Amino acid sequence: MTALLALLRKELSILLRSPVTYLTLTFVGTVTALLFFDYLRHYNQLLFLYTSNSMGSFELGTIPEYINLSDQVFVPLLEQLALTFIAVIPLVTMRSFAEERARGTDELLLTTELTPEKIVIAKFLTAYVFVSLVLFTSILYPAASMLRTGIGLQHLLSVYLGLWVLGIGLASIGLACSAFANNQLIAAISAYAIALIIFDLSWVQTFASESVGYALIAMSLHPHFVDFAEGLIIAQHLAYFVGLAAVCAALSRLSLDLIRVK
Amino acid sequence: MSSSSASDTSSSETVGAGLRGARVTSTQLTRRFGKYLAVDHIDLDIQPGETLGLLGANGAGKTTFIRLVTGYLLPTSGELSIDGFSPVSQPQEVHRRLGYAAETSRVYPELPVESFLRFIGGSRGMRGHELKDAVLRVMARFELEEVFRRPMGHLSKGYQQRVSLAQAFLTDPPLLIVDEPTSGLDPYQQAEVRDVLEQAKGERTILLCTHDLSEARALATRVAILRRGKLVALGPTDEVLGDGDSLRLFHEEDIEDDIEEPSAEGSA
């Protein structure tokens, strides 16, 4: 446990000393604010149009069901943030294993009392801390808005739980790519490629058989986080992201064994 | 040249005439990288407290042999034990006995020296006062007090090498492995590093990997010479390197006459 805590402390220390971390947090905070206010402005415009009956086909004061804060602001915001996460998370996770290998410090780690399992756990936990920091920078405006508009804490938690598990999934993919890559660029590019490919595989359904199509959708990221934006916390979706993280951790662990037999 | 000795002692923190250290034994140790034979059936027995110089030209297999001892690489065939523990099946037991300073300084440029040493100590299971005292001890021994708050990326190569050696000494390990410790250092820094290793002689087993003959003469009690992965000479330093023609062992094509097979007889 002492060794694991020492490694975790070292990983967090390096994370918090890296300019990339702060650039990423600033970028995500800014993008979230811009997107959020843009969707909110659009939602307010729609509300104004409908409540002033300028749309003509509705009775005064009647607002269609789909004009609500969740569908007009939080669902699209979540989807845009998901794409933002795909863009930024590999920038940080690419360093994790690949940089150790490039510097030769992996040899240092693997000749201490740290087991490969502890190394993987520390790397993954550090990446998850980073994901949490990213979420924290993006939560301010949506949280204030949700709580003031009465959508409620439960809905807010659901939205951010969705973003968090998505971030966890993307970070796990990034770490697994970093574990198998010899340099950071390859780690980042492969993480982008995998994340974009599995983001939404529903289009393959057109060409594939029903069972294959169903399996591909089940593997996609998108169907598993979109319900969170609606305020729905579904165990099956949580299990998907936990499973994704577990598979990536197992692959990363395997990569450390492959170093010894390469 | 005499061959290495073997005894029945397999675990030996304290052995013989006050010598402290680990025993390293390899039997027919072999490592391939694809078709390339990097380490070729090496038999070697390093006694507790001994300083063995592992010599050879670039690409001779020295670093691969060291990586097999540390457990970083797995052997293709053969046996290896450190105090009776196998780096293959019991790496944690081996790592507990091991201090390792790699060929080029393996450091984290962002971390200050003290944080790095605390991390290495922690990753070797040290904590609290034990860790604090160990860090202070090695910082004093390697004269790192002046730079202990500086990020390692801002240090000169000489200081980085000192930090690398300092981390290897943190736990006062019975087996110290140093790979090219003076490579890239200026003459003054080389002398400093040699002084440190000279002081450490006899306190523990040292496996010194180098291609610097003067370094091996100054520090090693025995030397083993590798060529193309084969052990081509093994014996007391004066005997192996004393005839002034030792360079031929590094490069001569016909080596058969020079091979000194390690046996179970003789002394270190």
mmCIF file with all atom_site columns, C-alpha atoms in Angstrom, chain A residues 2-4 6-11 13-14 17-18 95 99-101 103-116 257 259-262, chain B residues 31-33 67 70-74 87-88 91-92 95-96 98 100 102 106-112 115-116 119-120 122-127 167:
data_model
loop_
_atom_site.group_PDB
_atom_site.id
_atom_site.type_symbol
_atom_site.label_atom_id
_atom_site.label_alt_id
_atom_site.label_comp_id
_atom_site.label_asym_id
_atom_site.label_entity_id
_atom_site.label_seq_id
_atom_site.pdbx_PDB_ins_code
_atom_site.Cartn_x
_atom_site.Cartn_y
_atom_site.Cartn_z
_atom_site.occupancy
_atom_site.B_iso_or_equiv
_atom_site.pdbx_formal_charge
_atom_site.auth_seq_id
_atom_site.auth_comp_id
_atom_site.auth_asym_id
_atom_site.auth_atom_id
_atom_site.pdbx_PDB_model_num
ATOM 1  C CA . THR A 1 2   ? 2.891  2.347   0.795   1.00 0.00 ? 2   THR A CA 1
ATOM 2  C CA . ALA A 1 3   ? 4.362  1.757   -2.650  1.00 0.00 ? 3   ALA A CA 1
ATOM 3  C CA . LEU A 1 4   ? 1.012  2.366   -4.360  1.00 0.00 ? 4   LEU A CA 1
ATOM 4  C CA . ALA A 1 6   ? 3.999  6.756   -3.298  1.00 0.00 ? 6   ALA A CA 1
ATOM 5  C CA . LEU A 1 7   ? 3.382  6.147   -6.985  1.00 0.00 ? 7   LEU A CA 1
ATOM 6  C CA . LEU A 1 8   ? -0.030 7.799   -6.837  1.00 0.00 ? 8   LEU A CA 1
ATOM 7  C CA . ARG A 1 9   ? 1.526  10.849  -5.175  1.00 0.00 ? 9   ARG A CA 1
ATOM 8  C CA . LYS A 1 10  ? 4.225  10.976  -7.846  1.00 0.00 ? 10  LYS A CA 1
ATOM 9  C CA . GLU A 1 11  ? 1.709  10.640  -10.676 1.00 0.00 ? 11  GLU A CA 1
ATOM 10 C CA . SER A 1 13  ? 2.516  15.595  -8.698  1.00 0.00 ? 13  SER A CA 1
ATOM 11 C CA . ILE A 1 14  ? 3.587  15.234  -12.336 1.00 0.00 ? 14  ILE A CA 1
ATOM 12 C CA . ARG A 1 17  ? 3.082  20.259  -12.665 1.00 0.00 ? 17  ARG A CA 1
ATOM 13 C CA . SER A 1 18  ? 2.268  19.809  -16.335 1.00 0.00 ? 18  SER A CA 1
ATOM 14 C CA . ARG A 1 95  ? 1.901  10.585  -21.653 1.00 0.00 ? 95  ARG A CA 1
ATOM 15 C CA . GLU A 1 99  ? 6.458  8.689   -21.623 1.00 0.00 ? 99  GLU A CA 1
ATOM 16 C CA . GLU A 1 100 ? 7.725  6.306   -18.944 1.00 0.00 ? 100 GLU A CA 1
ATOM 17 C CA . ARG A 1 101 ? 8.900  4.004   -21.712 1.00 0.00 ? 101 ARG A CA 1
ATOM 18 C CA . ARG A 1 103 ? 12.378 8.111   -20.648 1.00 0.00 ? 103 ARG A CA 1
ATOM 19 C CA . GLY A 1 104 ? 13.335 4.621   -19.507 1.00 0.00 ? 104 GLY A CA 1
ATOM 20 C CA . THR A 1 105 ? 11.688 5.231   -16.150 1.00 0.00 ? 105 THR A CA 1
ATOM 21 C CA . ASP A 1 106 ? 9.479  2.188   -16.705 1.00 0.00 ? 106 ASP A CA 1
ATOM 22 C CA . GLU A 1 107 ? 12.595 0.140   -15.931 1.00 0.00 ? 107 GLU A CA 1
ATOM 23 C CA . LEU A 1 108 ? 12.982 2.086   -12.710 1.00 0.00 ? 108 LEU A CA 1
ATOM 24 C CA . LEU A 1 109 ? 9.358  1.441   -11.734 1.00 0.00 ? 109 LEU A CA 1
ATOM 25 C CA . LEU A 1 110 ? 9.504  -2.236  -12.603 1.00 0.00 ? 110 LEU A CA 1
ATOM 26 C CA . THR A 1 111 ? 12.580 -2.798  -10.431 1.00 0.00 ? 111 THR A CA 1
ATOM 27 C CA . THR A 1 112 ? 11.024 -1.364  -7.268  1.00 0.00 ? 112 THR A CA 1
ATOM 28 C CA . GLU A 1 113 ? 8.513  -3.118  -5.078  1.00 0.00 ? 113 GLU A CA 1
ATOM 29 C CA . LEU A 1 114 ? 5.704  -1.828  -7.256  1.00 0.00 ? 114 LEU A CA 1
ATOM 30 C CA . THR A 1 115 ? 3.856  -4.654  -8.924  1.00 0.00 ? 115 THR A CA 1
ATOM 31 C CA . PRO A 1 116 ? 2.522  -4.160  -12.466 1.00 0.00 ? 116 PRO A CA 1
ATOM 32 C CA . ASP A 1 257 ? 4.213  -8.254  -19.119 1.00 0.00 ? 257 ASP A CA 1
ATOM 33 C CA . ILE A 1 259 ? 7.917  -5.670  -22.029 1.00 0.00 ? 259 ILE A CA 1
ATOM 34 C CA . ARG A 1 260 ? 9.561  -8.563  -20.183 1.00 0.00 ? 260 ARG A CA 1
ATOM 35 C CA . VAL A 1 261 ? 9.220  -11.031 -23.047 1.00 0.00 ? 261 VAL A CA 1
ATOM 36 C CA . LYS A 1 262 ? 9.577  -8.696  -26.038 1.00 0.00 ? 262 LYS A CA 1
ATOM 37 C CA . ARG B 2 31  ? 18.153 -14.372 -23.796 1.00 0.00 ? 31  ARG B CA 1
ATOM 38 C CA . ARG B 2 32  ? 17.139 -14.023 -27.411 1.00 0.00 ? 32  ARG B CA 1
ATOM 39 C CA . PHE B 2 33  ? 15.583 -11.070 -29.202 1.00 0.00 ? 33  PHE B CA 1
ATOM 40 C CA . ARG B 2 67  ? 18.002 -6.534  -17.052 1.00 0.00 ? 67  ARG B CA 1
ATOM 41 C CA . THR B 2 70  ? 16.652 -7.144  -12.197 1.00 0.00 ? 70  THR B CA 1
ATOM 42 C CA . GLY B 2 71  ? 13.724 -9.075  -13.629 1.00 0.00 ? 71  GLY B CA 1
ATOM 43 C CA . TYR B 2 72  ? 12.945 -6.368  -16.173 1.00 0.00 ? 72  TYR B CA 1
ATOM 44 C CA . LEU B 2 73  ? 13.423 -8.980  -18.907 1.00 0.00 ? 73  LEU B CA 1
ATOM 45 C CA . LEU B 2 74  ? 12.581 -12.651 -18.759 1.00 0.00 ? 74  LEU B CA 1
ATOM 46 C CA . PRO B 2 87  ? 13.529 -12.724 -10.741 1.00 0.00 ? 87  PRO B CA 1
ATOM 47 C CA . VAL B 2 88  ? 11.056 -14.583 -12.947 1.00 0.00 ? 88  VAL B CA 1
ATOM 48 C CA . PRO B 2 91  ? 10.398 -10.455 -8.614  1.00 0.00 ? 91  PRO B CA 1
ATOM 49 C CA . GLN B 2 92  ? 9.201  -8.683  -5.461  1.00 0.00 ? 92  GLN B CA 1
ATOM 50 C CA . HIS B 2 95  ? 13.494 -6.088  -5.937  1.00 0.00 ? 95  HIS B CA 1
ATOM 51 C CA . ARG B 2 96  ? 13.525 -5.875  -2.145  1.00 0.00 ? 96  ARG B CA 1
ATOM 52 C CA . LEU B 2 98  ? 18.100 -4.569  -5.195  1.00 0.00 ? 98  LEU B CA 1
ATOM 53 C CA . TYR B 2 100 ? 19.687 -0.244  -9.509  1.00 0.00 ? 100 TYR B CA 1
ATOM 54 C CA . ALA B 2 102 ? 20.654 2.403   -14.918 1.00 0.00 ? 102 ALA B CA 1
ATOM 55 C CA . ARG B 2 106 ? 16.251 7.545   -15.311 1.00 0.00 ? 106 ARG B CA 1
ATOM 56 C CA . VAL B 2 107 ? 14.665 10.614  -13.846 1.00 0.00 ? 107 VAL B CA 1
ATOM 57 C CA . TYR B 2 108 ? 11.457 12.607  -13.980 1.00 0.00 ? 108 TYR B CA 1
ATOM 58 C CA . PRO B 2 109 ? 12.461 16.100  -15.167 1.00 0.00 ? 109 PRO B CA 1
ATOM 59 C CA . GLU B 2 110 ? 9.436  17.735  -13.524 1.00 0.00 ? 110 GLU B CA 1
ATOM 60 C CA . LEU B 2 111 ? 10.109 16.372  -10.053 1.00 0.00 ? 111 LEU B CA 1
ATOM 61 C CA . PRO B 2 112 ? 12.415 18.044  -7.558  1.00 0.00 ? 112 PRO B CA 1
ATOM 62 C CA . SER B 2 115 ? 10.318 14.414  -4.238  1.00 0.00 ? 115 SER B CA 1
ATOM 63 C CA . PHE B 2 116 ? 11.953 11.906  -6.544  1.00 0.00 ? 116 PHE B CA 1
ATOM 64 C CA . PHE B 2 119 ? 8.944  8.555   -4.328  1.00 0.00 ? 119 PHE B CA 1
ATOM 65 C CA . ILE B 2 120 ? 11.618 5.902   -4.846  1.00 0.00 ? 120 ILE B CA 1
ATOM 66 C CA . GLY B 2 122 ? 8.043  5.015   -0.875  1.00 0.00 ? 122 GLY B CA 1
ATOM 67 C CA . SER B 2 123 ? 7.902  2.674   -3.839  1.00 0.00 ? 123 SER B CA 1
ATOM 68 C CA . ARG B 2 124 ? 10.386 0.487   -1.974  1.00 0.00 ? 124 ARG B CA 1
ATOM 69 C CA . GLY B 2 125 ? 8.096  0.356   1.038   1.00 0.00 ? 125 GLY B CA 1
ATOM 70 C CA . MET B 2 126 ? 9.728  3.030   3.194   1.00 0.00 ? 126 MET B CA 1
ATOM 71 C CA . ARG B 2 127 ? 7.665  5.610   5.041   1.00 0.00 ? 127 ARG B CA 1
ATOM 72 C CA . GLN B 2 167 ? 18.108 6.378   -5.303  1.00 0.00 ? 167 GLN B CA 1
#
